[in-house]
Coordinates of C-alpha atoms in Angstrom, one line a residue:
M1 CA 26.3 64.8 35.3
E2 CA 27.1 61.6 37.1
E3 CA 23.5 61.4 38.4
I4 CA 22.1 61.8 34.9
Q5 CA 24.4 59.1 33.6
E6 CA 23.4 56.8 36.5
T7 CA 19.7 57.5 35.8
A8 CA 20.2 56.8 32.1
T9 CA 22.0 53.5 32.9
A10 CA 19.2 52.5 35.3
K11 CA 16.5 53.2 32.6
E12 CA 18.6 51.3 30.1
S13 CA 18.8 48.3 32.4
E14 CA 15.0 48.4 32.9
Q15 CA 14.4 47.9 29.2
P16 CA 13.2 44.4 28.4
R17 CA 15.9 42.3 26.9
S18 CA 15.4 40.7 23.5
Y19 CA 14.1 37.2 23.5
W20 CA 16.4 36.1 20.7
R21 CA 19.7 36.1 22.5
W22 CA 22.3 33.4 23.2
S23 CA 25.3 34.8 25.2
K24 CA 27.3 32.8 27.7
T25 CA 25.6 34.4 30.6
D26 CA 22.2 33.3 29.3
F27 CA 23.4 29.7 29.4
F28 CA 25.7 29.7 32.4
P29 CA 25.1 32.8 34.6
E30 CA 26.1 31.0 37.8
Q31 CA 29.3 31.8 39.8
S32 CA 30.8 28.4 39.3
F33 CA 31.0 28.9 35.5
Q34 CA 32.4 32.4 35.4
N35 CA 35.9 31.0 34.5
W36 CA 38.1 28.0 34.8
T37 CA 39.3 28.9 38.3
T38 CA 35.8 29.2 39.7
Y39 CA 34.8 25.9 38.0
K40 CA 37.8 24.1 39.4
T41 CA 36.9 25.4 42.9
A42 CA 33.4 24.1 42.4
I43 CA 34.6 20.7 41.4
T44 CA 36.7 20.3 44.5
E45 CA 33.7 21.1 46.6
S46 CA 31.5 18.5 44.9
G47 CA 31.1 16.3 48.0
S48 CA 29.8 19.1 50.3
R49 CA 27.6 20.5 47.5
F50 CA 26.1 17.1 46.8
K51 CA 25.2 16.7 50.5
D52 CA 23.6 20.2 50.4
R53 CA 21.5 19.4 47.3
F54 CA 20.6 15.9 48.5
L55 CA 19.1 17.3 51.7
N56 CA 17.5 20.4 50.2
R57 CA 13.7 20.6 49.7
S58 CA 11.9 23.1 47.6
T59 CA 8.5 24.5 48.7
D60 CA 5.1 25.1 47.1
S61 CA 5.5 28.9 47.1
F62 CA 9.0 28.8 45.8
E63 CA 8.0 26.8 42.8
L64 CA 4.9 29.0 42.2
N65 CA 6.3 32.5 42.9
V66 CA 10.1 32.6 42.6
L67 CA 11.0 30.1 39.8
Q68 CA 8.4 31.5 37.4
K69 CA 10.3 34.8 37.3
Q70 CA 13.2 33.0 35.5
S71 CA 11.0 32.9 32.4
E72 CA 10.8 36.7 32.3
N73 CA 7.4 36.4 30.6
T74 CA 4.4 34.4 31.9
L75 CA 2.7 31.5 30.3
H76 CA -0.9 32.5 29.3
R77 CA -3.8 31.1 31.4
C78 CA -6.2 30.1 28.7
L79 CA -7.3 26.5 29.3
T80 CA -10.4 25.0 30.8
W81 CA -11.4 21.4 31.9
W82 CA -12.8 20.9 28.4
D83 CA -9.4 21.7 26.9
L84 CA -7.5 19.5 29.4
M85 CA -9.8 16.5 28.8
W86 CA -9.3 16.7 25.0
L87 CA -5.6 17.4 25.4
S88 CA -5.3 14.2 27.3
F89 CA -7.5 12.3 24.8
G90 CA -5.6 13.7 21.9
S91 CA -2.2 12.9 23.5
V92 CA -3.0 9.4 24.6
V93 CA -5.3 7.9 22.0
G94 CA -3.2 7.3 18.9
T95 CA 0.0 6.9 20.9
G96 CA -0.7 3.4 22.2
I97 CA -3.7 1.8 20.7
F98 CA -2.6 2.3 17.1
V99 CA 1.1 1.8 17.8
L100 CA 1.7 -0.9 20.4
T101 CA -1.5 -3.1 20.4
G102 CA -0.5 -5.2 17.4
Q103 CA 3.1 -5.6 18.6
E104 CA 2.2 -6.7 22.1
A105 CA -0.8 -8.9 21.1
H106 CA 1.4 -10.7 18.6
N107 CA 4.6 -11.1 20.7
H108 CA 3.4 -11.3 24.3
A109 CA -0.3 -11.3 25.3
G110 CA -2.4 -12.8 22.5
S111 CA -6.1 -12.0 22.9
A112 CA -5.4 -11.3 26.6
I113 CA -4.2 -7.9 25.4
V114 CA -7.5 -6.7 26.8
I115 CA -6.4 -7.7 30.3
S116 CA -3.0 -6.1 29.7
Y117 CA -4.7 -2.8 28.9
A118 CA -6.9 -3.0 32.0
I119 CA -3.9 -3.6 34.2
S120 CA -2.0 -0.7 32.7
G121 CA -5.1 1.5 32.9
L122 CA -5.6 0.8 36.6
S123 CA -2.0 1.6 37.4
A124 CA -2.3 4.8 35.3
L125 CA -5.4 5.8 37.1
L126 CA -3.7 5.5 40.4
S127 CA -0.9 7.7 39.2
V128 CA -3.5 10.2 37.8
F129 CA -4.9 10.5 41.4
C130 CA -1.4 11.4 42.7
Y131 CA -0.8 13.9 39.9
T132 CA -4.1 15.5 40.3
E133 CA -3.7 16.3 44.0
F134 CA -0.3 17.8 43.4
A135 CA -1.4 19.8 40.3
V136 CA -4.3 21.3 42.1
E137 CA -2.1 22.6 45.0
V138 CA 1.0 23.4 43.0
P139 CA -0.2 24.4 39.5
V140 CA 3.2 24.9 37.8
A141 CA 4.6 23.9 34.4
G142 CA 7.1 21.4 36.0
G143 CA 4.6 18.6 36.7
S144 CA 6.3 15.7 38.5
F145 CA 9.6 17.4 38.5
S146 CA 8.4 20.2 40.7
Y147 CA 6.3 17.8 42.9
L148 CA 9.3 15.6 43.6
R149 CA 11.6 18.5 44.2
I150 CA 9.2 19.7 46.9
E151 CA 8.9 16.3 48.7
L152 CA 11.9 14.2 47.9
G153 CA 14.6 16.8 47.2
D154 CA 16.8 18.2 44.4
F155 CA 18.8 15.0 43.6
V156 CA 15.7 12.8 43.3
A157 CA 14.0 15.5 41.2
F158 CA 17.1 15.6 38.9
I159 CA 17.0 11.8 38.3
A160 CA 13.3 12.2 37.6
A161 CA 14.0 15.2 35.3
G162 CA 16.4 13.2 33.3
N163 CA 13.9 10.4 32.9
I164 CA 11.2 12.9 32.1
L165 CA 13.3 14.3 29.2
L166 CA 14.2 10.8 28.2
E167 CA 10.6 9.8 28.1
A168 CA 9.7 13.0 26.2
V169 CA 12.3 12.5 23.5
V170 CA 11.9 8.7 23.1
G171 CA 8.0 8.9 23.2
A172 CA 7.9 11.6 20.5
A173 CA 10.5 9.7 18.4
G174 CA 8.5 6.4 18.6
L175 CA 5.2 8.1 17.7
A176 CA 6.8 9.9 14.7
R177 CA 8.2 6.6 13.3
S178 CA 4.8 5.0 13.7
W179 CA 3.4 7.9 11.7
T180 CA 5.7 6.9 8.8
S181 CA 4.5 3.2 9.0
Y182 CA 0.8 4.1 8.8
F183 CA 1.4 6.6 6.0
A184 CA 3.1 3.9 4.0
T185 CA 0.0 1.6 4.4
I186 CA -2.2 4.3 3.1
I187 CA -0.3 4.4 -0.2
N188 CA -0.2 0.6 -0.4
R189 CA 3.4 0.2 0.6
N190 CA 5.2 -1.9 3.1
P191 CA 5.4 -0.1 6.5
D192 CA 9.3 0.0 6.3
S193 CA 9.3 0.9 2.6
L194 CA 9.7 4.7 3.2
R195 CA 12.7 4.2 5.4
I196 CA 16.3 4.0 4.3
H197 CA 18.1 0.8 5.2
I198 CA 21.7 1.0 6.1
S199 CA 23.2 -2.5 6.3
S200 CA 26.4 -1.4 8.1
F201 CA 24.4 -0.1 11.2
A202 CA 23.3 -2.3 14.1
E203 CA 20.0 -4.0 14.0
G204 CA 17.3 -1.8 15.5
Y205 CA 19.2 1.3 14.4
N206 CA 19.6 0.6 10.7
M207 CA 16.3 2.0 9.2
L208 CA 16.6 5.7 8.8
D209 CA 13.3 7.6 8.9
P210 CA 13.5 11.1 7.4
I211 CA 9.7 11.4 7.2
A212 CA 9.5 11.1 11.0
V213 CA 11.9 14.0 11.4
V214 CA 9.8 16.2 9.1
V215 CA 6.6 15.3 11.0
L216 CA 8.2 16.2 14.4
L217 CA 9.4 19.6 13.0
I218 CA 5.9 20.5 11.7
T219 CA 3.9 19.4 14.8
N220 CA 6.2 21.0 17.3
T221 CA 6.1 24.3 15.3
I222 CA 2.3 24.3 15.8
A223 CA 2.8 23.8 19.5
M224 CA 5.3 26.7 19.6
L225 CA 2.9 29.2 18.0
G226 CA 0.4 29.3 20.9
T227 CA -1.2 27.1 23.5
R228 CA -4.8 28.1 22.9
G229 CA -4.6 27.6 19.1
A230 CA -3.0 24.2 19.5
S231 CA -5.7 23.2 22.0
K232 CA -8.6 24.2 19.8
L233 CA -7.0 22.3 16.9
N234 CA -6.6 19.3 19.1
W235 CA -10.2 19.0 20.5
I236 CA -11.8 19.6 17.1
A237 CA -9.6 16.9 15.5
S238 CA -10.2 14.5 18.5
L239 CA -13.9 14.5 17.7
V240 CA -12.9 12.7 14.5
S241 CA -11.1 10.1 16.6
V242 CA -14.2 9.5 18.6
A243 CA -16.2 8.7 15.4
L244 CA -13.4 6.5 14.2
I245 CA -13.2 4.6 17.5
V246 CA -17.0 3.9 17.4
F247 CA -16.6 2.6 13.8
I248 CA -13.6 0.3 14.8
V249 CA -15.4 -1.2 17.8
I250 CA -18.7 -1.9 16.0
A251 CA -17.1 -3.1 12.7
G252 CA -14.6 -5.2 14.6
C253 CA -17.3 -7.0 16.6
V254 CA -19.6 -7.5 13.6
K255 CA -16.9 -8.7 11.2
G256 CA -14.8 -10.5 13.7
S257 CA -15.3 -13.9 15.3
V258 CA -15.0 -15.1 18.9
D259 CA -13.1 -18.1 17.6
N260 CA -10.1 -15.8 17.1
L261 CA -10.0 -15.2 20.8
T262 CA -8.6 -18.7 21.4
P263 CA -6.1 -19.4 22.7
F264 CA -6.8 -16.4 24.9
A265 CA -3.5 -16.2 26.7
P266 CA -1.0 -18.2 24.6
Y267 CA 2.0 -16.8 26.5
G268 CA 0.5 -17.2 30.0
A269 CA 0.3 -14.7 32.8
G270 CA 3.9 -13.6 32.3
G271 CA 3.1 -12.5 28.7
I272 CA 0.1 -10.5 30.0
F273 CA 2.2 -8.6 32.5
Q274 CA 5.1 -8.1 30.1
A275 CA 2.7 -6.6 27.6
A276 CA 1.1 -4.5 30.3
A277 CA 4.5 -3.0 31.2
V278 CA 5.1 -1.9 27.6
L279 CA 1.5 -0.8 27.0
F280 CA 1.8 1.6 30.0
W281 CA 3.5 3.8 27.4
A282 CA 0.0 4.2 25.9
Y283 CA -1.2 6.1 29.0
T284 CA 1.6 8.6 29.4
G285 CA -0.2 11.5 27.8
F286 CA -1.8 12.5 31.0
D287 CA 1.5 13.5 32.7
M288 CA 2.1 15.9 29.8
V289 CA -1.3 17.4 30.4
A290 CA -0.5 17.9 34.1
T291 CA 2.3 20.3 33.0
M292 CA -0.4 22.6 31.5
A293 CA -1.6 23.4 35.1
E294 CA 0.2 26.8 35.0
E295 CA -1.9 27.7 31.9
T296 CA -5.3 26.5 33.4
K297 CA -7.8 29.1 34.4
K298 CA -9.2 27.3 37.4
P299 CA -6.8 24.5 38.4
E300 CA -8.8 23.4 41.5
K301 CA -11.8 22.5 39.3
D302 CA -10.5 22.0 35.8
I303 CA -7.6 19.6 36.6
P304 CA -9.6 16.9 38.5
I305 CA -12.3 16.8 35.8
G306 CA -9.9 16.9 32.9
L307 CA -7.4 14.3 34.1
I308 CA -9.5 11.7 35.9
G309 CA -12.4 12.0 33.5
S310 CA -10.3 11.5 30.4
M311 CA -8.2 8.7 31.9
S312 CA -11.3 6.7 32.9
M313 CA -12.7 7.1 29.4
I314 CA -9.5 6.2 27.7
T315 CA -9.1 2.9 29.6
I316 CA -12.5 1.8 28.5
V317 CA -11.8 2.8 24.9
Y318 CA -8.5 0.9 24.9
C319 CA -10.0 -2.3 26.1
L320 CA -12.9 -2.2 23.6
M321 CA -10.5 -1.5 20.7
A322 CA -8.1 -4.2 21.7
L323 CA -11.0 -6.6 21.9
S324 CA -12.2 -5.7 18.4
L325 CA -8.7 -6.3 16.9
S326 CA -8.4 -9.7 18.6
M327 CA -11.8 -10.7 17.2
M328 CA -10.8 -9.8 13.6
Q329 CA -7.4 -11.7 13.6
K330 CA -5.7 -14.4 15.6
Y331 CA -2.8 -13.1 17.6
N332 CA -0.2 -14.7 15.5
E333 CA -1.6 -13.1 12.3
I334 CA -1.7 -9.5 13.6
D335 CA 0.6 -7.1 11.9
V336 CA 3.0 -5.5 14.4
N337 CA 3.4 -2.3 12.5
A338 CA -0.1 -1.3 11.2
A339 CA -2.4 -3.7 13.1
Y340 CA -5.8 -2.2 12.5
S341 CA -5.3 -1.4 8.8
V342 CA -4.2 -5.0 8.0
A343 CA -6.9 -6.5 10.2
F344 CA -9.7 -4.8 8.4
Q345 CA -8.2 -5.8 5.1
S346 CA -8.2 -9.5 6.3
V347 CA -11.9 -9.4 7.0
G348 CA -12.8 -8.1 3.5
M349 CA -13.1 -4.4 4.4
K350 CA -10.2 -3.3 2.3
W351 CA -11.5 0.2 2.0
A352 CA -11.7 0.5 5.8
K353 CA -7.9 0.2 6.1
Y354 CA -7.5 3.6 4.5
L355 CA -10.0 5.1 6.9
V356 CA -8.3 3.5 9.9
A357 CA -4.8 4.5 8.7
A358 CA -5.9 8.1 8.2
G359 CA -7.6 8.2 11.6
A360 CA -4.4 6.7 13.2
L361 CA -2.3 9.4 11.5
K362 CA -4.7 12.0 12.9
G363 CA -4.4 10.6 16.3
M364 CA -0.6 10.4 16.1
T365 CA -0.4 14.0 14.8
T366 CA -2.5 15.4 17.7
G367 CA -0.5 13.2 20.1
L368 CA 2.7 14.8 18.8
I369 CA 1.2 18.3 19.1
V370 CA 0.1 17.8 22.7
G371 CA 3.3 16.0 23.5
G372 CA 5.2 19.0 22.1
L373 CA 3.2 21.3 24.5
G374 CA 3.8 19.2 27.6
Q375 CA 7.5 18.4 26.9
A376 CA 8.4 22.0 26.5
R377 CA 6.8 22.9 29.8
Y378 CA 8.6 20.2 31.6
T379 CA 11.9 21.5 30.1
T380 CA 11.0 25.0 31.1
Q381 CA 10.6 24.3 34.8
I382 CA 13.7 22.2 34.8
A383 CA 15.6 25.1 33.3
R384 CA 14.0 27.5 35.7
S385 CA 15.8 25.6 38.5
H386 CA 19.1 25.8 36.5
M387 CA 19.5 22.0 36.3
I388 CA 19.8 22.7 32.6
P389 CA 20.8 26.2 31.3
P390 CA 18.2 28.8 32.2
W391 CA 18.1 30.0 28.6
F392 CA 15.6 27.2 27.9
A393 CA 13.2 28.6 30.5
L394 CA 12.6 31.9 28.6
V395 CA 9.0 32.4 27.4
H396 CA 8.3 34.3 24.3
P397 CA 6.4 37.6 25.1
K398 CA 4.0 37.3 22.1
T399 CA 3.2 33.6 21.8
G400 CA 3.4 32.9 25.5
T401 CA 5.2 29.7 24.8
P402 CA 8.8 28.5 25.7
I403 CA 10.2 28.3 22.2
Y404 CA 13.8 27.4 23.2
A405 CA 12.6 24.5 25.4
A406 CA 10.4 23.2 22.6
L407 CA 13.4 23.4 20.1
L408 CA 15.6 21.4 22.5
V409 CA 13.1 18.5 22.7
T410 CA 12.2 18.7 19.0
I411 CA 15.8 18.5 17.8
C412 CA 16.7 15.6 20.2
S413 CA 13.5 13.7 19.3
A414 CA 14.2 14.1 15.6
C415 CA 17.8 12.8 16.0
V416 CA 16.5 9.7 17.9
A417 CA 13.6 9.1 15.5
L418 CA 15.9 9.1 12.5
F419 CA 17.8 6.0 13.7
S420 CA 15.9 4.0 16.4
S421 CA 13.2 1.3 15.8
L422 CA 9.9 1.3 17.7
D423 CA 10.6 -1.8 19.8
V424 CA 13.8 -0.2 21.1
L425 CA 12.0 3.0 21.9
S426 CA 8.9 1.6 23.6
S427 CA 10.8 -0.5 26.2
V428 CA 13.1 2.4 27.3
S429 CA 10.2 4.9 27.5
S430 CA 8.0 2.5 29.6
L431 CA 10.7 1.9 32.2
S432 CA 11.3 5.6 32.6
T433 CA 7.6 6.4 32.9
L434 CA 6.9 3.6 35.4
F435 CA 9.9 4.8 37.5
I436 CA 8.6 8.4 37.7
F437 CA 5.1 7.3 38.5
M438 CA 6.4 5.2 41.4
L439 CA 8.3 8.1 42.7
M440 CA 5.2 10.3 42.5
A441 CA 3.3 7.8 44.7
V442 CA 6.1 7.9 47.2
A443 CA 6.1 11.7 47.2
L444 CA 2.4 11.8 47.9
I445 CA 2.7 9.7 51.0
V446 CA 5.6 11.8 52.2
R447 CA 3.6 15.0 51.6
R448 CA 0.7 13.7 53.7
Y449 CA 2.7 12.3 56.6
N450 CA 5.8 14.4 56.8
G451 CA 5.0 17.9 58.0
R452 CA 8.0 20.3 57.5
D453 CA 9.0 21.8 60.8
V454 CA 6.2 19.8 62.5
S455 CA 7.1 16.1 62.3
S456 CA 9.6 14.9 64.8
T457 CA 12.8 13.0 63.9
V458 CA 11.2 9.8 65.3
D459 CA 8.2 10.2 63.1
R460 CA 10.4 10.7 60.1
C461 CA 12.3 7.6 60.9
K462 CA 9.1 5.7 61.2
L463 CA 7.9 6.9 57.9
G464 CA 11.2 5.9 56.3
L465 CA 10.9 2.5 57.8
F466 CA 7.3 1.9 56.6
L467 CA 8.1 3.2 53.1
F468 CA 11.1 0.9 53.0
M469 CA 8.7 -2.0 53.8
I470 CA 6.3 -1.0 51.1
I471 CA 8.9 -0.4 48.4
G472 CA 11.1 -3.4 49.4
S473 CA 8.1 -5.8 49.5
S474 CA 6.9 -4.5 46.1
I475 CA 10.3 -5.2 44.6
G476 CA 10.4 -8.6 46.2
T477 CA 7.0 -9.5 44.8
S478 CA 8.1 -8.4 41.3
V479 CA 11.5 -10.3 41.5
Y480 CA 9.9 -13.5 42.9
Y481 CA 7.2 -13.5 40.3
S482 CA 9.5 -12.9 37.4
R483 CA 11.7 -15.9 38.5
N484 CA 8.9 -18.2 39.6
A485 CA 5.6 -17.2 38.0
N486 CA 3.8 -20.2 39.4
G487 CA 5.2 -20.0 43.0
W488 CA 3.3 -18.6 45.9
I489 CA 5.5 -19.1 49.0
G490 CA 7.5 -15.9 48.4
H491 CA 4.3 -13.9 48.0
M492 CA 3.1 -15.1 51.4
I493 CA 6.1 -13.2 52.8
T494 CA 6.2 -10.1 50.6
I495 CA 2.5 -9.2 50.5
P496 CA 2.0 -9.3 54.3
I497 CA 5.1 -7.0 54.7
W498 CA 3.4 -4.6 52.2
V499 CA 0.2 -4.7 54.2
L500 CA 2.1 -4.1 57.5
G501 CA 3.9 -1.1 56.1
N502 CA 0.5 0.5 55.2
F503 CA -1.0 -0.3 58.6
G504 CA 2.1 1.1 60.3
I505 CA 1.7 4.5 58.5
M506 CA -2.1 4.6 59.4
I507 CA -1.6 3.6 63.1
F508 CA 1.7 5.1 64.2
L509 CA 1.9 8.4 62.1
P510 CA -0.5 11.3 62.3
Q511 CA -1.4 12.9 58.9
Q512 CA 0.2 16.3 58.7
H513 CA -1.1 17.6 55.4
F514 CA -4.8 17.7 54.3
P515 CA -5.6 18.7 50.8
K516 CA -7.9 21.7 50.7
V517 CA -9.7 21.1 47.4
W518 CA -9.1 17.6 46.0
G519 CA -7.1 14.7 47.5
V520 CA -6.3 11.1 46.8
P521 CA -8.8 8.8 48.7
L522 CA -7.7 5.9 50.9
V523 CA -4.2 7.2 51.6
P524 CA -1.8 5.4 52.1
W525 CA -3.4 2.4 50.4
L526 CA -4.0 3.7 46.9
P527 CA -0.6 5.4 46.6
S528 CA 1.0 2.2 48.0
L529 CA -0.9 0.1 45.4
S530 CA 0.4 2.4 42.7
I531 CA 4.0 1.8 44.0
G532 CA 3.4 -1.9 44.0
L533 CA 1.9 -2.0 40.5
N534 CA 4.5 0.2 38.9
L535 CA 7.4 -1.8 40.4
F536 CA 5.7 -5.0 39.4
L537 CA 5.3 -3.8 35.8
I538 CA 9.0 -2.6 35.8
G539 CA 10.0 -6.2 36.8
S540 CA 8.1 -7.5 33.8
L541 CA 10.3 -5.7 31.3
G542 CA 13.1 -7.4 29.6
T543 CA 16.8 -7.1 30.5
E544 CA 17.6 -4.8 27.5
A545 CA 15.3 -2.2 28.9
F546 CA 17.2 -2.1 32.2
V547 CA 20.6 -2.0 30.4
R548 CA 19.5 1.0 28.3
F549 CA 17.9 2.6 31.3
G550 CA 21.1 2.2 33.3
I551 CA 23.2 3.7 30.6
C552 CA 21.0 6.7 30.3
T553 CA 20.9 7.2 34.1
L554 CA 24.7 7.0 34.2
V555 CA 25.0 9.7 31.5
M556 CA 22.6 11.8 33.6
L557 CA 24.7 11.4 36.7
V558 CA 27.9 12.4 34.9
Y559 CA 26.1 15.6 33.7
Y560 CA 24.8 16.3 37.2
L561 CA 28.1 15.9 38.9
F562 CA 29.9 18.2 36.5
C563 CA 27.2 20.8 35.7
G564 CA 23.7 20.5 37.2
L565 CA 24.9 20.1 40.8
H566 CA 27.0 23.3 40.8
A567 CA 24.4 25.4 38.9
T568 CA 21.7 24.6 41.4
Y569 CA 24.0 25.0 44.4
D570 CA 25.0 28.5 43.2
V571 CA 21.3 29.5 42.7
A572 CA 20.4 28.3 46.2
H573 CA 23.4 30.1 47.8
Q574 CA 23.6 33.2 45.6
K575 CA 25.0 36.3 47.3
Q576 CA 23.8 39.7 46.6
D577 CA 27.0 40.9 45.0
D578 CA 27.5 37.8 42.8
P579 CA 27.7 38.5 39.1
G580 CA 25.0 36.9 37.0
N581 CA 22.5 36.8 39.9
V582 CA 19.4 35.1 38.6
Q583 CA 17.2 35.2 41.6
D584 CA 14.7 37.8 42.7
A585 CA 16.4 40.6 44.5
N586 CA 14.4 39.9 47.7
N587 CA 15.6 36.3 47.7
K588 CA 19.3 36.8 47.1
G589 CA 21.6 34.9 49.3
K590 CA 18.8 32.9 50.8
T591 CA 18.1 29.2 50.9
T592 CA 14.9 27.8 49.5
D593 CA 13.0 27.9 52.8
E594 CA 14.2 31.5 53.4
A595 CA 13.2 32.5 49.9
E596 CA 9.7 31.1 50.5
S597 CA 9.4 33.1 53.7
G598 CA 10.3 36.3 51.9
A599 CA 7.8 35.6 49.2
E600 CA 5.1 35.0 51.8
V601 CA 5.9 38.3 53.5
E602 CA 5.9 40.1 50.2
R603 CA 2.4 38.7 49.2
S604 CA 0.9 39.6 52.6

């Protein structure tokens, strides 16, 4: 009788659990959160646990084989290079060119906005190289979070994760508010006329935008229903964007005048770089596309073509569109909210403003859909690691999408979009994005020159020293330029140190890792250049961006010390008899490296 009961119990436990569940164990299954006693014990061990997590490194196979099991159901592999290229195009074009060009040309760069876009595009392309090498070798949904966790450790990955989520929330909110502005111009209203003004709220947070909230809810619902369907809708709609771009460039050059290009750089080089730092937000779609690697049929071929091809094309498109806008209106006459619509109206093509506004709305809509796809996958991998509750990692068995993760980002974005203005959102998002891309370049150099269980302690110290020279000189260059734009003596010190750091890596360190399919060329020079450009653009941002970034980072650290630290520690040190065990049975009680070894044996 007992054997029958045990068999029945075993069969019952094998039954798949319902996706729609929300018990305490789904959110906090770790030992530290079982009760107040275990939590207090965990808090008292915070110091030793932090040291453990700071020194811990994940592995390629752990991210690929172990963490994916946390989702219970797999993401569907249904995308090709064609899908990735248009996902990148749909995400990026419409986010920046229609939203920020007018604002930055009017306030900072003038007609030199073309140069600002070229600088941001170069920096973005260098980051694309780094993302592509990682995504080909570690095709998981986590994108930069997973890559940093492998090379720089749990703590750095958590800081990046917090900024990834901040970027996702802020970026979607800013795009949704711009959707409202352009919709208002279509119906011949002032861009702010559809918002609700609350005089008692602080400036920058006093224009409530309920339309942006509705747009976010609709577009993210489309993303939740299925990856393949959302991708098809995106690339078909993006063909409309191509036609619109051709029209804008040709019409702008025909109706515009080269006289409007003077003065070319009214705010000087400082304005150009300041605009470039903000415009970098316009290129952030590609990192969302990198999170689709887990759903790509042939990552080794599709990802390089999709990411590098699309980013090269987008940089050229941005420069041409910025030039056409500058030719139609002088920089001080450009409308900061609906630049292209108002510009066409100023050259006598009033009818064209409706076409441009409708096209911009289309671009923003597809941008929100692709953003919704990517943001949810970032969140899924972060939840798989238990840095946030693993409930958000669950993938729906029918749609093959992480609905809970998508809901988390959607609700947060909607709350931010309701209150915050575009200028507040763009500066915060740009700093977070630049910071993550800088870390990605550092991680790539570490991956190439730090062989786990191969490199000696001396070689690791050398690598740390040379990276310190590269990063420190890049920061020095940025600080010196921001304080003395016309000076050159400081650069005669910082730039040679940067060069020496790169030569040091090339001469004194053997390369330990060689990419098998696709790799970044000219390592360490190109990743180091990416580090320098990203830090330089960060230094070009205003003080308010750093204050907001600092506040957000402080909030992240508080959460990590009281929650994320203990959850990830428990997962890494789970014992076989612990309740709420969330790891694969073969990996219980093992560290990350041990778990990987077990996975390798199991596969063989």
